[in-house]
Tab-separated table of C-alpha atoms in Angstrom:
chain	number	residue	atom	x	y	z
A	268	UNK	CA	16.944	95.345	106.089
A	269	UNK	CA	15.641	91.825	105.694
A	270	UNK	CA	12.044	90.782	105.511
A	271	UNK	CA	10.318	87.483	106.061
A	272	UNK	CA	6.882	86.222	105.153
A	273	UNK	CA	5.417	86.983	108.535
A	274	UNK	CA	7.337	90.223	109.042
A	275	UNK	CA	5.001	92.416	107.059
A	276	UNK	CA	5.012	95.529	109.203
A	277	UNK	CA	7.269	98.514	108.606
A	278	UNK	CA	9.892	98.952	111.271
A	279	UNK	CA	8.567	102.249	112.714
A	280	UNK	CA	5.179	100.718	113.480
A	281	UNK	CA	6.553	97.460	114.829
A	282	UNK	CA	5.105	97.392	118.323
A	283	UNK	CA	8.015	95.364	119.672
A	284	UNK	CA	10.475	98.120	118.771
A	285	UNK	CA	8.228	100.933	119.908
A	286	UNK	CA	7.511	99.297	123.261
A	287	UNK	CA	11.211	98.606	123.760
A	288	UNK	CA	12.022	102.251	123.029
A	289	UNK	CA	9.428	103.427	125.527
A	290	UNK	CA	10.593	101.035	128.225
A	291	UNK	CA	14.220	102.138	127.787
A	292	UNK	CA	13.179	105.765	128.100
A	293	UNK	CA	11.076	105.186	131.222
A	294	UNK	CA	13.897	103.222	132.836
A	295	UNK	CA	16.431	105.923	131.909
A	296	UNK	CA	14.172	108.499	133.533
A	297	UNK	CA	13.948	106.421	136.683
A	298	UNK	CA	10.181	106.095	136.305
A	299	UNK	CA	10.087	102.300	136.290
A	300	UNK	CA	12.151	99.601	137.942
A	301	UNK	CA	12.622	96.609	135.646
A	302	UNK	CA	12.582	94.225	138.612
A	303	UNK	CA	9.048	95.386	139.431
A	304	UNK	CA	8.002	94.801	135.808
A	305	UNK	CA	9.291	91.233	136.089
A	306	UNK	CA	7.221	90.675	139.239
A	307	UNK	CA	4.077	91.907	137.484
A	308	UNK	CA	4.679	89.763	134.402
A	309	UNK	CA	5.692	86.630	136.301
A	310	UNK	CA	2.686	86.883	138.609
A	311	UNK	CA	0.104	87.003	135.828
A	312	UNK	CA	1.910	84.664	133.474
A	313	UNK	CA	2.722	81.932	135.982
A	314	UNK	CA	1.083	82.408	139.380
A	315	UNK	CA	-2.407	83.825	139.059
A	316	UNK	CA	-4.809	82.017	136.738
A	317	UNK	CA	-7.990	79.943	136.544
A	318	UNK	CA	-6.576	77.299	138.907
A	319	UNK	CA	-7.297	79.811	141.687
A	320	UNK	CA	-10.935	80.060	140.694
A	321	UNK	CA	-11.131	76.288	140.342
A	322	UNK	CA	-10.081	75.914	143.991
A	323	UNK	CA	-12.804	78.358	145.034
A	324	UNK	CA	-15.406	76.420	143.053
A	325	UNK	CA	-14.283	73.041	144.389
A	326	UNK	CA	-14.449	74.310	147.938
A	327	UNK	CA	-17.951	75.692	147.365
A	328	UNK	CA	-19.060	72.336	145.979
A	329	UNK	CA	-17.738	70.360	148.913
A	330	UNK	CA	-18.502	72.764	151.769
A	331	UNK	CA	-22.085	74.159	151.870
A	332	UNK	CA	-21.215	76.712	154.570
A	333	UNK	CA	-18.361	78.021	152.433
A	334	UNK	CA	-20.687	78.234	149.441
A	335	UNK	CA	-23.106	80.379	151.436
A	336	UNK	CA	-20.285	82.716	152.476
A	337	UNK	CA	-19.075	82.851	148.872
A	338	UNK	CA	-22.489	83.824	147.532
A	339	UNK	CA	-23.197	86.390	150.258
A	340	UNK	CA	-19.718	87.945	150.654
A	341	UNK	CA	-17.474	86.843	147.824
A	342	UNK	CA	-14.494	89.053	148.731
A	343	UNK	CA	-14.157	87.570	152.211
A	344	UNK	CA	-14.772	83.989	151.107
A	345	UNK	CA	-12.265	84.202	148.257
A	346	UNK	CA	-9.753	85.789	150.629
A	347	UNK	CA	-10.112	82.717	152.886
A	348	UNK	CA	-8.279	80.803	150.156
A	349	UNK	CA	-5.665	83.523	149.882
A	350	UNK	CA	-6.903	85.237	146.725
A	351	UNK	CA	-7.824	88.843	146.070
A	352	UNK	CA	-6.311	92.094	144.898
A	353	UNK	CA	-5.868	93.807	141.564
A	354	UNK	CA	-8.980	93.699	139.353
A	355	UNK	CA	-10.793	91.621	141.921
A	356	UNK	CA	-11.150	94.221	144.658
A	357	UNK	CA	-14.944	93.822	144.599
A	358	UNK	CA	-16.116	90.324	143.704
A	359	UNK	CA	-19.554	88.835	143.113
A	360	UNK	CA	-20.193	85.104	142.632
A	361	UNK	CA	-23.295	83.957	140.755
A	362	UNK	CA	-24.506	80.381	140.945
A	363	UNK	CA	-25.614	78.156	138.096
A	364	UNK	CA	-28.438	75.749	138.888
A	365	UNK	CA	-30.630	73.367	136.915
A	366	UNK	CA	-32.880	76.309	136.036
A	367	UNK	CA	-30.517	79.333	135.969
A	368	UNK	CA	-27.423	79.840	133.825
A	369	UNK	CA	-25.085	82.825	134.245
A	370	UNK	CA	-22.815	84.399	131.651
A	371	UNK	CA	-20.245	87.168	132.265
A	372	UNK	CA	-19.169	89.863	129.808
A	373	UNK	CA	-17.758	93.377	129.782
A	374	UNK	CA	-19.328	95.152	126.807
A	375	UNK	CA	-17.459	98.423	127.434
A	376	UNK	CA	-13.899	97.088	127.758
A	377	UNK	CA	-12.670	93.771	129.126
A	378	UNK	CA	-13.213	93.700	132.910
A	379	UNK	CA	-12.473	90.239	134.279
A	380	UNK	CA	-11.799	88.827	137.784
A	381	UNK	CA	-8.003	88.594	137.668
A	382	UNK	CA	-7.321	87.116	141.143
A	383	UNK	CA	-9.409	84.031	140.389
A	384	UNK	CA	-9.161	83.696	136.595
A	385	UNK	CA	-5.949	85.517	135.646
A	386	UNK	CA	-5.869	87.708	132.550
A	387	UNK	CA	-8.715	87.212	130.055
A	388	UNK	CA	-8.377	85.267	126.806
A	389	UNK	CA	-8.435	87.201	123.529
A	390	UNK	CA	-11.985	86.122	122.657
A	391	UNK	CA	-13.319	87.653	125.898
A	392	UNK	CA	-11.787	91.018	124.914
A	393	UNK	CA	-12.915	90.750	121.290
A	394	UNK	CA	-15.621	92.751	119.513
A	395	UNK	CA	-17.671	89.642	118.588
A	396	UNK	CA	-18.021	88.485	122.204
A	397	UNK	CA	-18.515	91.940	123.698
A	398	UNK	CA	-21.178	92.912	121.163
A	399	UNK	CA	-23.137	89.660	121.092
A	400	UNK	CA	-23.078	88.361	124.661
A	401	UNK	CA	-25.888	90.724	125.668
A	402	UNK	CA	-28.079	90.648	122.538
A	403	UNK	CA	-27.598	87.013	121.491
A	404	UNK	CA	-26.286	85.165	124.533
A	405	UNK	CA	-27.889	81.871	123.555
A	406	UNK	CA	-26.269	82.071	120.142
A	407	UNK	CA	-22.927	82.826	121.780
A	408	UNK	CA	-23.303	79.801	124.042
A	409	UNK	CA	-24.098	77.601	121.038
A	410	UNK	CA	-20.857	78.758	119.445
A	411	UNK	CA	-19.090	77.504	122.535
A	412	UNK	CA	-20.933	74.200	122.194
A	413	UNK	CA	-23.388	74.844	125.008
A	414	UNK	CA	-27.013	74.313	124.026
A	415	UNK	CA	-29.187	75.837	126.708
A	416	UNK	CA	-32.701	74.437	127.121
A	417	UNK	CA	-35.473	76.927	126.337
A	418	UNK	CA	-36.801	76.704	129.887
A	419	UNK	CA	-33.519	77.707	131.532
A	420	UNK	CA	-33.298	81.332	132.663
A	421	UNK	CA	-30.191	82.972	131.249
A	422	UNK	CA	-28.678	85.809	133.250
A	423	UNK	CA	-26.013	87.893	131.558
A	424	UNK	CA	-23.796	90.007	133.829
A	425	UNK	CA	-22.299	93.059	132.123
A	426	UNK	CA	-19.307	94.225	134.205
A	427	UNK	CA	-19.901	97.934	133.690
A	428	UNK	CA	-18.662	98.996	137.147
A	429	UNK	CA	-15.833	97.749	139.380
A	430	UNK	CA	-17.632	94.572	140.437
A	431	UNK	CA	-15.999	91.447	139.033
A	432	UNK	CA	-18.104	88.360	138.408
A	433	UNK	CA	-17.273	84.694	138.816
A	434	UNK	CA	-19.722	81.976	137.822
A	435	UNK	CA	-20.097	79.084	140.245
A	436	UNK	CA	-20.815	76.220	137.843
A	437	UNK	CA	-23.072	73.274	138.666
A	438	UNK	CA	-21.304	70.350	140.246
A	439	UNK	CA	-21.461	67.454	137.797
A	440	UNK	CA	-23.089	64.180	138.802
A	441	UNK	CA	-20.888	61.252	139.664
A	442	UNK	CA	-18.355	63.273	141.652
A	443	UNK	CA	-19.576	62.507	145.193
A	444	UNK	CA	-16.439	60.721	146.255
A	445	UNK	CA	-13.986	63.258	144.860
A	446	UNK	CA	-11.883	65.428	147.163
A	447	UNK	CA	-11.298	69.163	146.574
A	448	UNK	CA	-8.173	68.579	144.501
A	449	UNK	CA	-9.950	66.168	142.179
A	450	UNK	CA	-12.947	68.475	141.925
A	451	UNK	CA	-10.777	71.502	141.159
A	452	UNK	CA	-9.167	69.576	138.307
A	453	UNK	CA	-12.583	69.362	136.620
A	454	UNK	CA	-13.244	73.103	136.719
A	455	UNK	CA	-12.465	75.058	133.563
A	456	UNK	CA	-11.960	78.761	132.949
A	457	UNK	CA	-14.778	78.765	130.398
A	458	UNK	CA	-17.212	77.306	132.939
A	459	UNK	CA	-16.313	80.092	135.397
A	460	UNK	CA	-17.082	82.721	132.722
A	461	UNK	CA	-20.305	80.892	131.916
A	462	UNK	CA	-19.618	79.808	128.323
A	463	UNK	CA	-19.347	76.135	129.261
A	464	UNK	CA	-20.694	73.536	131.649
A	465	UNK	CA	-18.525	71.141	133.552
A	466	UNK	CA	-18.680	67.605	132.329
A	467	UNK	CA	-17.060	64.523	133.744
A	468	UNK	CA	-14.993	62.429	131.357
A	469	UNK	CA	-15.250	58.704	131.810
A	470	UNK	CA	-11.764	58.534	133.306
A	471	UNK	CA	-12.534	61.269	135.858
A	472	UNK	CA	-15.260	59.288	137.574
A	473	UNK	CA	-14.250	58.315	141.050
B	52	UNK	CA	-16.536	102.369	119.360
B	53	UNK	CA	-15.948	100.789	122.732
B	54	UNK	CA	-19.655	100.748	123.648
B	55	UNK	CA	-20.295	97.497	121.776
B	56	UNK	CA	-23.178	95.824	123.586
B	57	UNK	CA	-25.853	94.826	121.064
B	58	UNK	CA	-23.935	95.712	117.883
B	59	UNK	CA	-24.144	93.449	114.853
B	60	UNK	CA	-21.593	92.559	112.240
B	61	UNK	CA	-18.564	91.751	114.406
B	62	UNK	CA	-18.365	88.161	113.146
B	63	UNK	CA	-17.946	84.855	114.940
B	64	UNK	CA	-16.053	84.450	118.192
B	65	UNK	CA	-12.518	83.209	117.579
B	66	UNK	CA	-11.448	80.773	120.251
B	67	UNK	CA	-7.863	79.646	120.596
B	68	UNK	CA	-6.932	76.305	122.101
B	69	UNK	CA	-4.260	76.365	124.816
B	70	UNK	CA	-4.022	80.102	124.528
B	71	UNK	CA	-0.925	81.639	126.134
B	72	UNK	CA	-1.364	84.495	128.637
B	73	UNK	CA	0.610	86.772	126.293
B	74	UNK	CA	1.127	86.235	122.562
B	75	UNK	CA	4.215	88.419	122.165
B	76	UNK	CA	7.037	89.547	124.417
B	77	UNK	CA	6.061	93.183	123.881
B	78	UNK	CA	2.551	92.518	125.205
B	79	UNK	CA	4.105	91.470	128.510
B	80	UNK	CA	6.017	94.745	128.649
B	81	UNK	CA	2.946	96.861	127.825
B	82	UNK	CA	0.966	95.079	130.526
B	83	UNK	CA	3.647	95.639	133.178
B	84	UNK	CA	4.595	99.178	132.131
B	85	UNK	CA	1.001	100.353	132.341
B	86	UNK	CA	0.651	98.929	135.856
B	87	UNK	CA	3.985	100.324	137.012
B	88	UNK	CA	3.255	103.799	135.647
B	89	UNK	CA	-0.292	103.716	136.973
B	90	UNK	CA	1.211	103.411	140.445
B	91	UNK	CA	2.293	107.058	140.208
B	92	UNK	CA	-1.409	107.856	140.590
B	93	UNK	CA	-1.248	110.688	138.060
B	94	UNK	CA	-4.276	109.133	136.474
B	95	UNK	CA	-6.939	106.691	137.629
B	96	UNK	CA	-8.688	103.703	136.079
B	97	UNK	CA	-11.417	105.877	134.560
B	98	UNK	CA	-8.914	108.268	132.975
B	99	UNK	CA	-7.040	105.289	131.591
B	100	UNK	CA	-10.200	103.682	130.190
B	101	UNK	CA	-11.308	106.945	128.633
B	102	UNK	CA	-7.984	107.306	126.835
B	103	UNK	CA	-8.515	103.898	125.210
B	104	UNK	CA	-12.025	105.021	124.216
B	105	UNK	CA	-10.506	108.018	122.438
B	106	UNK	CA	-8.708	105.732	119.976
B	107	UNK	CA	-10.465	106.474	116.631
B	108	UNK	CA	-13.154	103.894	115.847
B	109	UNK	CA	-11.554	102.389	112.747
B	110	UNK	CA	-8.226	102.059	114.548
B	111	UNK	CA	-9.932	100.653	117.616
B	112	UNK	CA	-11.408	97.791	115.605
B	113	UNK	CA	-8.234	97.127	113.621
B	114	UNK	CA	-5.926	97.040	116.641
B	115	UNK	CA	-5.400	94.151	119.004
B	116	UNK	CA	-6.133	94.675	122.692
B	117	UNK	CA	-2.507	95.385	123.582
B	118	UNK	CA	-1.995	97.650	120.549
B	119	UNK	CA	-4.908	99.775	121.772
B	120	UNK	CA	-3.587	99.765	125.311
B	121	UNK	CA	-0.153	100.832	124.110
B	122	UNK	CA	-1.475	103.621	121.876
B	123	UNK	CA	-3.573	105.046	124.707
B	124	UNK	CA	-0.719	104.628	127.193
B	125	UNK	CA	1.665	106.725	125.062
B	126	UNK	CA	-0.885	109.533	124.864
B	127	UNK	CA	-1.494	109.377	128.592
B	128	UNK	CA	2.231	109.512	129.401
B	129	UNK	CA	2.533	112.681	127.338
B	130	UNK	CA	-0.648	114.278	128.670
B	131	UNK	CA	0.392	113.681	132.270
B	132	UNK	CA	3.861	115.083	131.725
B	133	UNK	CA	5.937	111.916	132.027
B	134	UNK	CA	7.457	112.025	128.566
B	135	UNK	CA	7.768	114.326	125.551
B	136	UNK	CA	7.545	113.102	121.938
B	137	UNK	CA	11.114	114.315	121.304
B	138	UNK	CA	12.355	112.081	124.106
B	139	UNK	CA	10.730	109.059	122.530
B	140	UNK	CA	12.314	109.983	119.168
B	141	UNK	CA	15.812	110.404	120.591
B	142	UNK	CA	15.576	107.757	123.290
B	143	UNK	CA	17.302	110.036	125.765
B	144	UNK	CA	15.675	111.863	128.646
B	145	UNK	CA	15.223	115.607	128.284
B	146	UNK	CA	16.765	117.159	131.415
B	147	UNK	CA	14.001	119.758	131.325
B	148	UNK	CA	11.326	117.161	132.128
B	149	UNK	CA	11.079	116.675	135.878
B	150	UNK	CA	11.845	113.181	137.080
B	151	UNK	CA	9.816	111.674	139.889
B	152	UNK	CA	11.287	109.156	142.310
B	153	UNK	CA	11.147	106.465	143.474
B	154	UNK	CA	9.707	104.156	140.836
B	155	UNK	CA	7.370	101.317	141.825
B	156	UNK	CA	9.595	98.861	143.680
B	157	UNK	CA	9.402	95.069	143.742
B	158	UNK	CA	7.780	95.204	147.176
B	159	UNK	CA	5.273	97.816	146.112
B	160	UNK	CA	4.455	95.838	142.975
B	161	UNK	CA	3.668	92.788	145.108
B	162	UNK	CA	1.520	94.954	147.373
B	163	UNK	CA	-0.315	96.403	144.366
B	164	UNK	CA	-1.075	92.898	143.081
B	165	UNK	CA	-2.270	91.706	146.490
B	166	UNK	CA	-4.384	94.718	147.417
B	167	UNK	CA	-5.351	96.260	144.105
B	168	UNK	CA	-6.831	99.727	143.948
B	169	UNK	CA	-10.298	99.619	145.535
B	170	UNK	CA	-12.805	102.078	144.093
B	171	UNK	CA	-15.407	101.680	146.835
B	172	UNK	CA	-15.607	104.569	149.288
B	173	UNK	CA	-16.466	104.348	152.960
B	174	UNK	CA	-18.535	107.508	153.065
B	175	UNK	CA	-22.123	107.917	154.231
B	176	UNK	CA	-24.088	108.435	151.023
B	177	UNK	CA	-27.756	107.490	151.079
B	178	UNK	CA	-28.965	105.195	148.295
B	179	UNK	CA	-31.577	106.794	146.044
B	180	UNK	CA	-33.115	103.432	145.189
B	181	UNK	CA	-34.132	100.303	147.047
B	182	UNK	CA	-33.875	96.650	146.067
B	183	UNK	CA	-36.924	95.667	144.026
B	184	UNK	CA	-37.632	99.230	142.917
B	185	UNK	CA	-38.527	99.865	139.269
B	186	UNK	CA	-36.147	102.279	137.583
B	187	UNK	CA	-35.399	103.703	134.171
B	188	UNK	CA	-31.841	104.060	132.929
B	189	UNK	CA	-31.573	107.744	132.094
B	190	UNK	CA	-31.287	108.704	128.469
B	191	UNK	CA	-28.026	110.609	128.738
B	192	UNK	CA	-25.504	110.833	125.948
B	193	UNK	CA	-22.373	112.508	127.287
B	194	UNK	CA	-19.494	113.068	124.887
B	195	UNK	CA	-17.006	112.297	127.654
B	196	UNK	CA	-16.534	109.092	129.614
B	197	UNK	CA	-19.501	107.159	130.951
B	198	UNK	CA	-20.121	103.580	132.032
B	199	UNK	CA	-23.789	103.620	131.161
B	200	UNK	CA	-23.932	101.501	128.015
B	201	UNK	CA	-26.083	102.781	125.145
B	202	UNK	CA	-28.157	99.627	125.015
B	203	UNK	CA	-29.794	100.319	128.400
B	204	UNK	CA	-30.472	104.048	127.985
B	205	UNK	CA	-34.163	104.782	128.342
B	206	UNK	CA	-34.896	101.163	129.286
B	207	UNK	CA	-36.840	99.948	132.323
B	208	UNK	CA	-35.236	97.730	134.909
B	209	UNK	CA	-35.444	96.588	138.525
B	210	UNK	CA	-32.866	97.136	141.267
B	211	UNK	CA	-31.508	93.668	141.976
B	212	UNK	CA	-28.724	94.448	144.416
B	213	UNK	CA	-27.049	97.465	146.047
B	214	UNK	CA	-23.264	97.072	145.793
B	215	UNK	CA	-22.495	100.042	148.028
B	216	UNK	CA	-20.741	103.343	147.381
B	217	UNK	CA	-18.183	103.749	144.580
B	218	UNK	CA	-16.295	106.444	142.717
B	219	UNK	CA	-18.319	107.912	139.811
B	220	UNK	CA	-16.527	107.364	136.484
B	221	UNK	CA	-18.103	110.236	134.550
B	222	UNK	CA	-16.417	112.822	136.772
B	223	UNK	CA	-13.401	110.793	137.864
B	224	UNK	CA	-12.311	110.199	134.259
B	225	UNK	CA	-12.001	113.944	133.744
B	226	UNK	CA	-10.341	114.802	137.087
B	227	UNK	CA	-13.609	116.404	138.222
B	228	UNK	CA	-13.778	114.561	141.530
B	229	UNK	CA	-14.892	111.169	142.777
B	230	UNK	CA	-18.542	112.056	143.459
B	231	UNK	CA	-19.059	108.788	145.414
B	232	UNK	CA	-22.501	107.217	145.054
B	233	UNK	CA	-24.294	103.883	145.160
B	234	UNK	CA	-23.842	101.332	142.414
B	235	UNK	CA	-26.649	98.857	141.806
B	236	UNK	CA	-26.992	95.705	139.826
B	237	UNK	CA	-30.037	96.489	137.675
B	238	UNK	CA	-31.924	93.697	135.959
B	239	UNK	CA	-33.263	94.449	132.488
B	240	UNK	CA	-35.536	91.850	130.923
B	241	UNK	CA	-34.051	90.680	127.629
B	242	UNK	CA	-37.359	91.584	125.936
B	243	UNK	CA	-37.223	95.132	127.301
B	244	UNK	CA	-33.800	95.544	125.688
B	245	UNK	CA	-34.157	93.563	122.484
B	246	UNK	CA	-37.836	93.045	121.786
B	247	UNK	CA	-40.147	90.094	121.430
B	248	UNK	CA	-37.596	87.764	119.830
B	249	UNK	CA	-35.670	87.482	123.102
B	250	UNK	CA	-36.424	84.658	125.529
B	251	UNK	CA	-39.092	85.850	128.000
B	252	UNK	CA	-37.257	84.696	131.125
B	253	UNK	CA	-33.773	85.957	130.200
B	254	UNK	CA	-32.262	89.099	131.660
B	255	UNK	CA	-29.191	91.284	131.496
B	256	UNK	CA	-27.779	92.604	134.772
B	257	UNK	CA	-25.906	95.877	134.447
B	258	UNK	CA	-24.015	97.676	137.209
B	259	UNK	CA	-25.224	101.275	137.226
B	260	UNK	CA	-24.536	104.302	139.397
B	261	UNK	CA	-27.230	106.430	141.065
B	262	UNK	CA	-26.733	109.244	138.541
B	263	UNK	CA	-27.624	106.893	135.669
B	264	UNK	CA	-31.041	106.049	137.095
B	265	UNK	CA	-34.430	107.631	137.655
B	266	UNK	CA	-37.575	106.263	139.341
B	267	UNK	CA	-40.044	104.557	137.019
């Protein structure tokens, strides 16, 4: 048996080997079809991610009627753009304004709106974020580089049930002439979780 | 351990630039295997969450997200009769363990992704609370599964929104029935939860079922 500097775990506890053993067993028992596993992996690794949410946000920025539908019935409005499904069966969209900032967390596990944001980043699922987002949300935002003015009302949404939250960020100034594709390119995952604002780089200005 | 809202001492948030969706090949497999096996419907999302919560606290904190998911998944597969420990040791199926067919197909996987597994229920259940009503989150401390976080128990809030009727996790997680009831977004003032140091205008909105609430 060879070891390397980064291979510090004993073989029996190596998750790669244990997962492989389990998968082989489940396939041998006919309980899983590897082709279906590939579909699941490929979908969440390559097809569903924050670009979906960015399209929703861009559309809401450019189409006031769509924005109203999105805020009043998020499931239907998001479905208009072809998104929905697993871990986004029941969606709620909350809007940031000059006076209200929204932040999303799941203190009990790691609930996250998959159809519009994909799978969550590690920090979202981590103990530091889950523990602090509700008790010290302004401190959390500062760690992300977002300094919220004292006068702004901060609303933290703890995803304790099966509702999944998406933040509709504020549209940045200087983007009046941008089309939906250009707008969507500005929208970041972090802004749709509420840990960032959307800023326009000099080169983005149209 | 899982009920982390408001805890101290967890350290700074570690962000990763250009983070990949999965960090290891085996994480991909755990993700997909859990979804594919979940499609047998021998457990539900609440059962699955509860199993992760049963990971001992020290282990829970030490493990990565996918390590926890995998540990809980193995236990669940055994509890629900899909595999036996000896099978995992030997790598060969025990002919005495019944095999169910057919496995989740490619088409069914695509359908699962597109439709998900809704937990709302279209049954006529009257809401016990109205929007704008003052409520108190009940001080209950069940040893089983619950989605009422500790940090709101006993605290006063206001019904912000009625989301409609959903499956109740506390019973569903233990195969004791769906007990469908209204779920509300309840606004708790940050000062009600955390005291005078919190910003006066800030609030935490928590989705809570009828059974977690009482009039105030």
